[in-house]
Short mmCIF file of C-alpha atoms and ligand atoms in Angstrom, two decimals:
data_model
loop_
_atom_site.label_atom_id
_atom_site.label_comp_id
_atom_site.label_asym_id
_atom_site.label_seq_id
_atom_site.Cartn_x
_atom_site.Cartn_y
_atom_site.Cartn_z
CA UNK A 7 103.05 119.29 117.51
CA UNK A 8 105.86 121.56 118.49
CA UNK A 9 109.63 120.48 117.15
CA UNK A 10 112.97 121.04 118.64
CA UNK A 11 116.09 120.39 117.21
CA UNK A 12 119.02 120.69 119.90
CA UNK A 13 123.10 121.05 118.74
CA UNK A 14 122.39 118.23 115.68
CA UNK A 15 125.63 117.18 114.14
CA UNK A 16 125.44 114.57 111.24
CA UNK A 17 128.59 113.98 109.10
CA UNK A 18 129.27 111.82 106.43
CA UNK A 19 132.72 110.06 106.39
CA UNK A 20 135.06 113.43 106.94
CA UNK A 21 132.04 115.86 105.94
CA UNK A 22 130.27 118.03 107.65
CA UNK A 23 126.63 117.83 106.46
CA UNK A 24 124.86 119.15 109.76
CA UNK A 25 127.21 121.38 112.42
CA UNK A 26 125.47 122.31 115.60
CA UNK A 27 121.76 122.61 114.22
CA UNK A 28 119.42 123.98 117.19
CA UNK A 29 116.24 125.07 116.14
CA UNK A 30 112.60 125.74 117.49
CA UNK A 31 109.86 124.53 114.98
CA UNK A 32 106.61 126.11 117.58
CA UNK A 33 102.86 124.32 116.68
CA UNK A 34 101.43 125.31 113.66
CA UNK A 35 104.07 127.00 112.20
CA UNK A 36 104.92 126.81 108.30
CA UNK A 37 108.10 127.08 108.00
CA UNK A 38 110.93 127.28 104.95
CA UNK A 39 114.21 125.73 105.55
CA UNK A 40 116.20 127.78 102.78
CA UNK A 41 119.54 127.25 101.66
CA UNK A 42 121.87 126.71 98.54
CA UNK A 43 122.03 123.45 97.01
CA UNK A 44 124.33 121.03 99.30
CA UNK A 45 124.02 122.77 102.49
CA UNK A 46 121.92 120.45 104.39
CA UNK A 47 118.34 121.08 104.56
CA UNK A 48 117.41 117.44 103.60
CA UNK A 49 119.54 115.87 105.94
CA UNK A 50 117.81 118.37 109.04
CA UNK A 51 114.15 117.30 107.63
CA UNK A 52 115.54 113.43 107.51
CA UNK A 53 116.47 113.43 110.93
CA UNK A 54 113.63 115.05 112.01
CA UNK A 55 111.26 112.48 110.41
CA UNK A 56 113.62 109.62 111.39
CA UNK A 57 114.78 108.38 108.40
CA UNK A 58 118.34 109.15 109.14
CA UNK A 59 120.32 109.53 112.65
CA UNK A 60 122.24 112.37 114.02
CA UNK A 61 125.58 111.91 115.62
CA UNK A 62 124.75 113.60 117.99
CA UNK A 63 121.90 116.07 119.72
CA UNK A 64 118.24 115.55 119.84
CA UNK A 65 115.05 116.24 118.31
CA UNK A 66 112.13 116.22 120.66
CA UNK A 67 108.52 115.99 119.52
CA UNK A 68 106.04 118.04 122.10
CA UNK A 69 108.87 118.45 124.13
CA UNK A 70 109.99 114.55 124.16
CA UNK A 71 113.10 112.98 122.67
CA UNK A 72 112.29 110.88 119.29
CA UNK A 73 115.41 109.60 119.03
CA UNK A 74 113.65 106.13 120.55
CA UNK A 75 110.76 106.78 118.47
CA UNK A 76 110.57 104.74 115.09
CA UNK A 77 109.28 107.29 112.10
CA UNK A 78 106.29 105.14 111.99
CA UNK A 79 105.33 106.46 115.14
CA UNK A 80 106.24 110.13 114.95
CA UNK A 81 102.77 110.39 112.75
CA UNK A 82 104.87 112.46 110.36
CA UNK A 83 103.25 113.37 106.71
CA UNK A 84 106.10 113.73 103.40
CA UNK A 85 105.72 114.63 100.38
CA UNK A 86 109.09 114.72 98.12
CA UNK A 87 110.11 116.54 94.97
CA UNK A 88 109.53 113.45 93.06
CA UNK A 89 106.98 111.85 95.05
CA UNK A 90 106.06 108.60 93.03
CA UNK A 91 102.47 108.12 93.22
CA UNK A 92 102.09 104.19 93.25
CA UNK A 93 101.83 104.06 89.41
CA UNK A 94 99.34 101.33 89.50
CA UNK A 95 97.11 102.58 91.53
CA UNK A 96 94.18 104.98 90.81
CA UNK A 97 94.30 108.46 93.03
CA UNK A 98 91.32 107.16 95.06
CA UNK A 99 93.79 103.78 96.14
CA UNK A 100 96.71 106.23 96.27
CA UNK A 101 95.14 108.57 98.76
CA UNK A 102 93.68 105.80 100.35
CA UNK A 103 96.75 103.17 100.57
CA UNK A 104 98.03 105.07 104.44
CA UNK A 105 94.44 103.95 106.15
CA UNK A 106 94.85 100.64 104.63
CA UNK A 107 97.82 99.83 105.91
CA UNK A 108 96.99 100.46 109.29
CA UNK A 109 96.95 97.74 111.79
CA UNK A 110 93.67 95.72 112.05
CA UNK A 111 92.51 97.42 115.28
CA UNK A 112 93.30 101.09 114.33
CA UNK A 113 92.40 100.39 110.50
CA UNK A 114 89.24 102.51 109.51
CA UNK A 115 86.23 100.57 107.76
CA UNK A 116 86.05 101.24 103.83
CA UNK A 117 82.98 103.53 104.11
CA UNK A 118 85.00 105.61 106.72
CA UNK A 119 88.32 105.39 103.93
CA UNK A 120 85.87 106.06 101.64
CA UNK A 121 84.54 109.17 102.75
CA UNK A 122 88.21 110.63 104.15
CA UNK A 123 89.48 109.86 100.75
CA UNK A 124 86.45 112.36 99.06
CA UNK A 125 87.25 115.13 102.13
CA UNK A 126 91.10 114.79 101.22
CA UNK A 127 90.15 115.25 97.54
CA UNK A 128 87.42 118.22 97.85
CA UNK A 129 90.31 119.35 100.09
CA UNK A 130 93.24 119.54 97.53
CA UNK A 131 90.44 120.43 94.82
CA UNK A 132 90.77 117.36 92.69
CA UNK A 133 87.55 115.05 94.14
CA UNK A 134 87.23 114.49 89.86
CA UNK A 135 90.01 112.84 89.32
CA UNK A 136 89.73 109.83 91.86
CA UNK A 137 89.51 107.37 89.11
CA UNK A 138 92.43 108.50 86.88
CA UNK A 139 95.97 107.35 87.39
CA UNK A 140 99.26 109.16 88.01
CA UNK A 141 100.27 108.76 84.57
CA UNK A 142 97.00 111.07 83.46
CA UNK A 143 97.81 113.70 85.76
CA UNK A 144 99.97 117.00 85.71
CA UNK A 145 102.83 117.82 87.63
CA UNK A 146 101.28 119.90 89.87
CA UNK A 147 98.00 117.83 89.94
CA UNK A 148 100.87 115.32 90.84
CA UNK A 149 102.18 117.18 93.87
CA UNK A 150 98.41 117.92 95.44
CA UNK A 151 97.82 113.90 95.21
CA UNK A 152 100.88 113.24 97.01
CA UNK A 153 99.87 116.04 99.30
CA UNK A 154 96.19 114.56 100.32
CA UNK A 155 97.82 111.13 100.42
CA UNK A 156 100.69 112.37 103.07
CA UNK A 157 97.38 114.16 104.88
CA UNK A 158 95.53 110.66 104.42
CA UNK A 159 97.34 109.32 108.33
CA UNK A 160 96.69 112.62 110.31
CA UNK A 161 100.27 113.35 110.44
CA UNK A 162 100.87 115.98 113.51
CA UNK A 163 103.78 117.18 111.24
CA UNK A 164 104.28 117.82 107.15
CA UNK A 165 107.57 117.49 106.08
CA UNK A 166 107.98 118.95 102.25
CA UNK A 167 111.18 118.22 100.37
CA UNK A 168 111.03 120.94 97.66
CA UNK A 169 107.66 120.08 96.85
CA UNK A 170 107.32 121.98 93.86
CA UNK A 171 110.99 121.89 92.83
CA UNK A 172 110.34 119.59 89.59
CA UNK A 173 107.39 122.18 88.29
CA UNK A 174 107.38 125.21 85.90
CA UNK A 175 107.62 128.44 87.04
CA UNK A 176 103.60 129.67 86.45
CA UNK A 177 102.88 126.16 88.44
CA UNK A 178 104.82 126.63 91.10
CA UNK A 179 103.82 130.24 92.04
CA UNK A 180 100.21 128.83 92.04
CA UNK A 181 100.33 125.62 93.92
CA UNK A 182 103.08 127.60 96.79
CA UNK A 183 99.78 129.98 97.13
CA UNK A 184 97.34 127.45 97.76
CA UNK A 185 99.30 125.70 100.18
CA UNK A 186 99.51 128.89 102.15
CA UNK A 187 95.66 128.62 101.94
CA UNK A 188 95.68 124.92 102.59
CA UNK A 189 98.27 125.62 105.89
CA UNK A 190 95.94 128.26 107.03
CA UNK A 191 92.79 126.04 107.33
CA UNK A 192 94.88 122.94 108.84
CA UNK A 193 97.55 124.51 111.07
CA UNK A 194 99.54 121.57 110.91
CA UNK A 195 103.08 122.27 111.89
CA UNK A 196 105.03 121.98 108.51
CA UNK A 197 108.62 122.53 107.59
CA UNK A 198 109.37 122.39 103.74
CA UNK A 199 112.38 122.87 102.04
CA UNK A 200 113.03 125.10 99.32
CA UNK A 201 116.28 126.79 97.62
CA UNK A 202 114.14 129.48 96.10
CA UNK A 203 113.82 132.63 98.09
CA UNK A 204 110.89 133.86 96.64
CA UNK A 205 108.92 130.56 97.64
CA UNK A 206 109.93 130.95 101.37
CA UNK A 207 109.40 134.11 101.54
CA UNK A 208 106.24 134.33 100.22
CA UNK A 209 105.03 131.07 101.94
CA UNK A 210 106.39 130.82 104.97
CA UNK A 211 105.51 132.26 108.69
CA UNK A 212 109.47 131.80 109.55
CA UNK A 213 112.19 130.88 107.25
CA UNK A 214 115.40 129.65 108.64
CA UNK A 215 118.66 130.35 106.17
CA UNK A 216 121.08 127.52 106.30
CA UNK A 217 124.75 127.53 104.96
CA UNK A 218 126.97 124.81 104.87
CA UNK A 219 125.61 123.01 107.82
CA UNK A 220 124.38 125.61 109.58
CA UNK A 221 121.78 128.29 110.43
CA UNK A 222 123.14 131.62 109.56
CA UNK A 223 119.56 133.08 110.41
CA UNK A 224 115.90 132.65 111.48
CA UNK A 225 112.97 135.11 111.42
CA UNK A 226 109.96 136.04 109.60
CA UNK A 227 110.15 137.01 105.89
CA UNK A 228 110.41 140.35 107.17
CA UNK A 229 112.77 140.29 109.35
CA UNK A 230 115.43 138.27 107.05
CA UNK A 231 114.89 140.22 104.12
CA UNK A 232 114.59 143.76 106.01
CA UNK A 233 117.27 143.06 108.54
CA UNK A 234 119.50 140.21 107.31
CA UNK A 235 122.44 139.30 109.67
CA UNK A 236 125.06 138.48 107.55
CA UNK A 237 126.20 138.95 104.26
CA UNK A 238 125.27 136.06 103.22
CA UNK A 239 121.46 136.34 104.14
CA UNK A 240 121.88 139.76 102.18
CA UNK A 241 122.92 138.19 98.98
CA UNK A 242 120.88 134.80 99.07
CA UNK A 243 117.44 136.75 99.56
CA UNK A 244 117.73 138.94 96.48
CA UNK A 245 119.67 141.07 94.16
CA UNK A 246 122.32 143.10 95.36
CA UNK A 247 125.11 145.42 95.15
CA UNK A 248 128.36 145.85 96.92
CA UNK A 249 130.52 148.84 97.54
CA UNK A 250 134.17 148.05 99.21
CA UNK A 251 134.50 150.96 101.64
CA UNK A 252 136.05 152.58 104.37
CA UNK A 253 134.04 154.33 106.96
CA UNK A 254 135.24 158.16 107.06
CA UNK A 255 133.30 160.46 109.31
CA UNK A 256 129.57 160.06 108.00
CA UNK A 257 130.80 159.20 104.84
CA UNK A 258 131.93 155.53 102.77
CA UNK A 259 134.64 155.71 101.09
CA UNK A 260 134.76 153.66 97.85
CA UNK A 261 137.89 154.18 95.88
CA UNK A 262 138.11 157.57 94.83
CA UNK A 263 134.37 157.87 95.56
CA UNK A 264 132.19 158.87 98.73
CA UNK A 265 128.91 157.57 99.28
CA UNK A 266 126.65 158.63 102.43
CA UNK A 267 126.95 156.49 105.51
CA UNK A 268 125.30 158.39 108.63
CA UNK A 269 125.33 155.37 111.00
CA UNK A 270 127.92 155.86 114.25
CA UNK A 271 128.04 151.25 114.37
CA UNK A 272 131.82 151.31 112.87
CA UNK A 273 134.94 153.19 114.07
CA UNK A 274 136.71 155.34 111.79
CA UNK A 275 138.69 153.75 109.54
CA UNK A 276 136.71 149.93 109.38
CA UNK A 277 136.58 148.48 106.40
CA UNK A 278 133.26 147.64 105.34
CA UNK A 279 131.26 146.40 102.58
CA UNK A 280 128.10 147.84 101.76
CA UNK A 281 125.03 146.74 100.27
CA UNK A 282 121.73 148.29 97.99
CA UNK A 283 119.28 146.14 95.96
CA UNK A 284 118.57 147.59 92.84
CA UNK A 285 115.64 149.23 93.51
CA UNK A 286 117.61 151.28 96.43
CA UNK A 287 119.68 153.11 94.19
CA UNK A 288 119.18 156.11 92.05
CA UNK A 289 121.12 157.34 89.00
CA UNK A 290 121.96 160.69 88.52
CA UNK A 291 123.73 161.99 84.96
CA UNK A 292 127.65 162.68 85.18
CA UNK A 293 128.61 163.50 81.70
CA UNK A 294 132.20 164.84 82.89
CA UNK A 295 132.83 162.72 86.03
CA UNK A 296 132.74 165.76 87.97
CA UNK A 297 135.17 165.58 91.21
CA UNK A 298 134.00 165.53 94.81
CA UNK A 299 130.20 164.59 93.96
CA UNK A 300 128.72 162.16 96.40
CA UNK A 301 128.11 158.93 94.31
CA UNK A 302 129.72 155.99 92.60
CA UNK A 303 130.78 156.69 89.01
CA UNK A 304 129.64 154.20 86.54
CA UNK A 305 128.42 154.00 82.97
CA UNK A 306 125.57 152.22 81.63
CA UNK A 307 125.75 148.95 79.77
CA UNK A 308 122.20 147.92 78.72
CA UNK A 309 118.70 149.46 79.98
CA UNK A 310 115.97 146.21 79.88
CA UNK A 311 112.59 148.28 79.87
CA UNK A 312 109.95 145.60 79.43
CA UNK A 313 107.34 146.19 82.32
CA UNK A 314 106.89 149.01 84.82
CA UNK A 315 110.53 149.07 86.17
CA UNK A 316 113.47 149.26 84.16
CA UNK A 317 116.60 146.87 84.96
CA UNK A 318 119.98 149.33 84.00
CA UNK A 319 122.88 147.44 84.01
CA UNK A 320 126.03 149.40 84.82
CA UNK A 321 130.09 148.68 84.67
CA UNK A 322 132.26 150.47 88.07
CA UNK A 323 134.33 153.17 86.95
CA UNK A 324 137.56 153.68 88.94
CA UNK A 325 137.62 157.58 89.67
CA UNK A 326 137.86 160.52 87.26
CA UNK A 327 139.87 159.11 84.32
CA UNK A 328 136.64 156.77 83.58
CA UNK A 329 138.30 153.25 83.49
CA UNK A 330 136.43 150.63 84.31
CA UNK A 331 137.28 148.80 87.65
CA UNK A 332 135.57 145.84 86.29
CA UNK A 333 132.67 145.85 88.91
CA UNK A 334 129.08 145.90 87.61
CA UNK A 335 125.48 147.18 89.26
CA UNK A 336 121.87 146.46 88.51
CA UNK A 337 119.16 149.04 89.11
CA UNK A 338 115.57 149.20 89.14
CA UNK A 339 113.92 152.44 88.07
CA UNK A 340 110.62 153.43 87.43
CA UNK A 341 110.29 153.77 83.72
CA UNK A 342 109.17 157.33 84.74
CA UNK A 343 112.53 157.72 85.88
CA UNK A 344 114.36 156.81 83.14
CA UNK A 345 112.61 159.55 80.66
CA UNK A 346 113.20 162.30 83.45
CA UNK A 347 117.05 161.79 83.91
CA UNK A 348 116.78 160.95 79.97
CA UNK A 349 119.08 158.01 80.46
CA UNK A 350 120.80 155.55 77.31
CA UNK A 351 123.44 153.06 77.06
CA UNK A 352 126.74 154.89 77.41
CA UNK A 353 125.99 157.41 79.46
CA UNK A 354 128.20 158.36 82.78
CA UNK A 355 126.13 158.51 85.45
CA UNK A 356 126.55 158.27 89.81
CA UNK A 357 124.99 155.83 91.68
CA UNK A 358 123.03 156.93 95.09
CA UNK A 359 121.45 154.31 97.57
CA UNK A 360 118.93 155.57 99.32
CA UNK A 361 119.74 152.56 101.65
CA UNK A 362 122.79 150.95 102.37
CA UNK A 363 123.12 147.95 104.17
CA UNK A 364 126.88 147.99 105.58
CA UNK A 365 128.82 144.66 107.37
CA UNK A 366 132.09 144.91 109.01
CA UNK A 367 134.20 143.45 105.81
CA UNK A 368 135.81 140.34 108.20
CA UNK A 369 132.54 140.26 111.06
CA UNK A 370 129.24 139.58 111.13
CA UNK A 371 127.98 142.85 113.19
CA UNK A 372 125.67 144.81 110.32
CA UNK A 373 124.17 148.05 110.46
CA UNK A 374 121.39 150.15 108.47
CA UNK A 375 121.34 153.67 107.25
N1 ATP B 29 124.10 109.63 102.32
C1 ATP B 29 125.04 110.55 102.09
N2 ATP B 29 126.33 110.21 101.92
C2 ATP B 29 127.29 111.13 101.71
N3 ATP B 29 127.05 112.45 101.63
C3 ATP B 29 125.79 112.87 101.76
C4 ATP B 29 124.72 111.94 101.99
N4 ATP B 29 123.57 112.66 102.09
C5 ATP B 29 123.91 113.95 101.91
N5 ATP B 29 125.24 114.09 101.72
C6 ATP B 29 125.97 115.35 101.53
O1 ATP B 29 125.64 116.22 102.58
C7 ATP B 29 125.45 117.55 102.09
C8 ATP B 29 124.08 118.05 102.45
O2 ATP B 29 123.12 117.35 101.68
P1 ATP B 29 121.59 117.73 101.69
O3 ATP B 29 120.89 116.82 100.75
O4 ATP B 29 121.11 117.77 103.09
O5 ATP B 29 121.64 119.20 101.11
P2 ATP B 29 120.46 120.14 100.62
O6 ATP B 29 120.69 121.44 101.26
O7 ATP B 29 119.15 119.48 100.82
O8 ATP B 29 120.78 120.26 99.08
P3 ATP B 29 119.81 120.23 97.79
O9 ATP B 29 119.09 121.55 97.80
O10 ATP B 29 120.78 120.10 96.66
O11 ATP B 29 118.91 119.06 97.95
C9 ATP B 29 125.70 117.49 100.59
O12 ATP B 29 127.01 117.95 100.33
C10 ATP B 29 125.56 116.03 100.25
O13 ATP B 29 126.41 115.70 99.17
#
């Protein structure tokens, strides 16, 4: 089932949760709704299921407005963060309490509930624990339950509220892989909500940024994290650095500092800010804080060299007389790297992105170089 959200507003008392939320959800689609805390993901998967109304604009299932549609009838499938499991009831009964509640005429027999409750299980690999109860289970055993019992209806949608948000880390990362798996062999259209950019990006076929009520940006893990349209994509989908600049012929300038800027998107004169992850810049040693280099002075704090990379944490220096303008950069190096240059903790080096990501400092417009 395909899902279309059209200009959704939803406020409570004088705030804003939801401002002006369109969005295409196509058949078979997983995708992430990702956002900081507060900025209204649950409310957009509410309304969609039906447990909460808009104030106005629609959301049409296959084309059709829901908003006469009780969420009993939109065959929807949820699992929460905290998805209590009926605590009384053994997995089998959980997984099997949907069919049972259906009415008489649509109600499968108990052989039938019987053998969709063993597919379910086999499905979400845990067929051995049917006879256990919640209490005996793990977390993430937890979460798979809840998961086969939400798939227990044949929902047309699956609507995941930070599924995994109340597991460890090393859980997490597995069970976000096998539902990948699990959404490839079912195709059911699925949005699930996350504030963890690694879990959307890595799970989902779309991911749709949201910020304070609205959608700053939708596109495939790809295309956010490669092209992100505002700054605000740029910073909530990783690490990053900034450089305060001023675009000067095919140059930044950044304080006393230049940094290379070959794109023609700005005038002469805009100020920009520009961006580099840490594994887009480079160091290079500047033991006298030469003048007129290309680079940003800085001097490093701490080098973290625990696996292949190493994480070098730097403080800004403000031009040649080496005071600190109070700005600090992360960057990644190959460990390789660091014994070449021959870097350690005090030294003045210059920063170099080999990629700079660069937004008008007041707009939105972005450009590469
Ligand atoms: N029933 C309600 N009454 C009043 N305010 C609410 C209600 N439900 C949500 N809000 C507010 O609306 C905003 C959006 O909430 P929502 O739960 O959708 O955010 P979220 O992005 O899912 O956040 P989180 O990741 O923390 O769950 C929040 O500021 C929240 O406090």
């Amino acid at each position: 089932m395909s899902i279309q959200v059209r200009n959704i507003r939803k406020a409570f008392g004088d705030f804003v949760a939801l401002d002006d939320v369109s969005l295409d959800f196509p058949t078979g689609e997983l995708v992430a709704l990702l956002g900081p805390s507060g900025c209204g993901k649950t409310t957009l998967l509410r309304i969609i299921a039906g447990l909460e109304q808009a104030d106005a604009g629609q959301v049409l299932l296959d084309g059709e407005d829901a908003s006469g549609t009780h969420v009993r009838e939109r065959q929807v499938g949820f699992v929460f963060q905290h998805y209590a499991l009926f605590r009384h009831m053994s997995v089998f009964d959980n997984v099997a309490f949907g069919m049972r509640m259906k009415p008489r005429g649509e109600r499968p027999s108990e052989r039938q509930i019987r053998d969709k409750v063993h597919e379910l299980l086999a499905l979400v690999q845990l067929d051995w624990l049917a006879d256990r109860f919640p209490t005996q289970l793990s977390g993430g055993q937890r979460q798979r339950i809840a998961l086969a019992r939400a798939l227990a209806v044949e929902p047309r949608v699956l609507l995941l509220d930070e599924p995994f948000g109340a597991l460890d880390a090393k859980v997490r990362k597995e069970l976000r892989r096998w539902l990948r798996k699990l959404h490839d062999e079912l195709h059911i259209t699925s949005i699930f909500v996350t504030h963890d950019q690694e879990e959307a990006l890595e799970v989902a076929d779309r991911v749709v940024l949201m910020d304070h009520g609205h959608v700053e940006q939708t596109g495939t893990p790809e295309e956010v994290y490669r092209h992100p349209a505002t700054p605000f994509v740029y910073g909530f989908l990783g690490a990053v650095n900034f450089f305060h600049g001023r675009v000067d012929g095919s140059a930044l300038r950044v304080g006393d500092d230049v940094l290379p800027h070959a794109s023609q998107e700005f005038d002469a004169g805009a100020e920009v800010i520009a961006f580099a992850r840490p594994h887009e810049l480079d160091l290079v040693p500047d033991e006298q804080g030469d003048a007129g280099e290309i680079g940003v002075g800085a001097r490093i704090a701490r080098i973290l060299a625990f696996g292949v990379t190493a994480r070098i944490e730097l403080d800004g220096l403000n031009g040649l007389g080496g005071k600190s303008s109070g700005q600090h950069f992360e960057v990644e190096l190959t460990q390789q790297r660091v014994a070449e240059l021959n870097l350690a903790e005090g030294q003045r080096v210059r920063l170099l992105p080999s990629r700079l990501k660069v937004f008008e400092r007041n707009g939105t417009t972005g450009a590469s170089a």
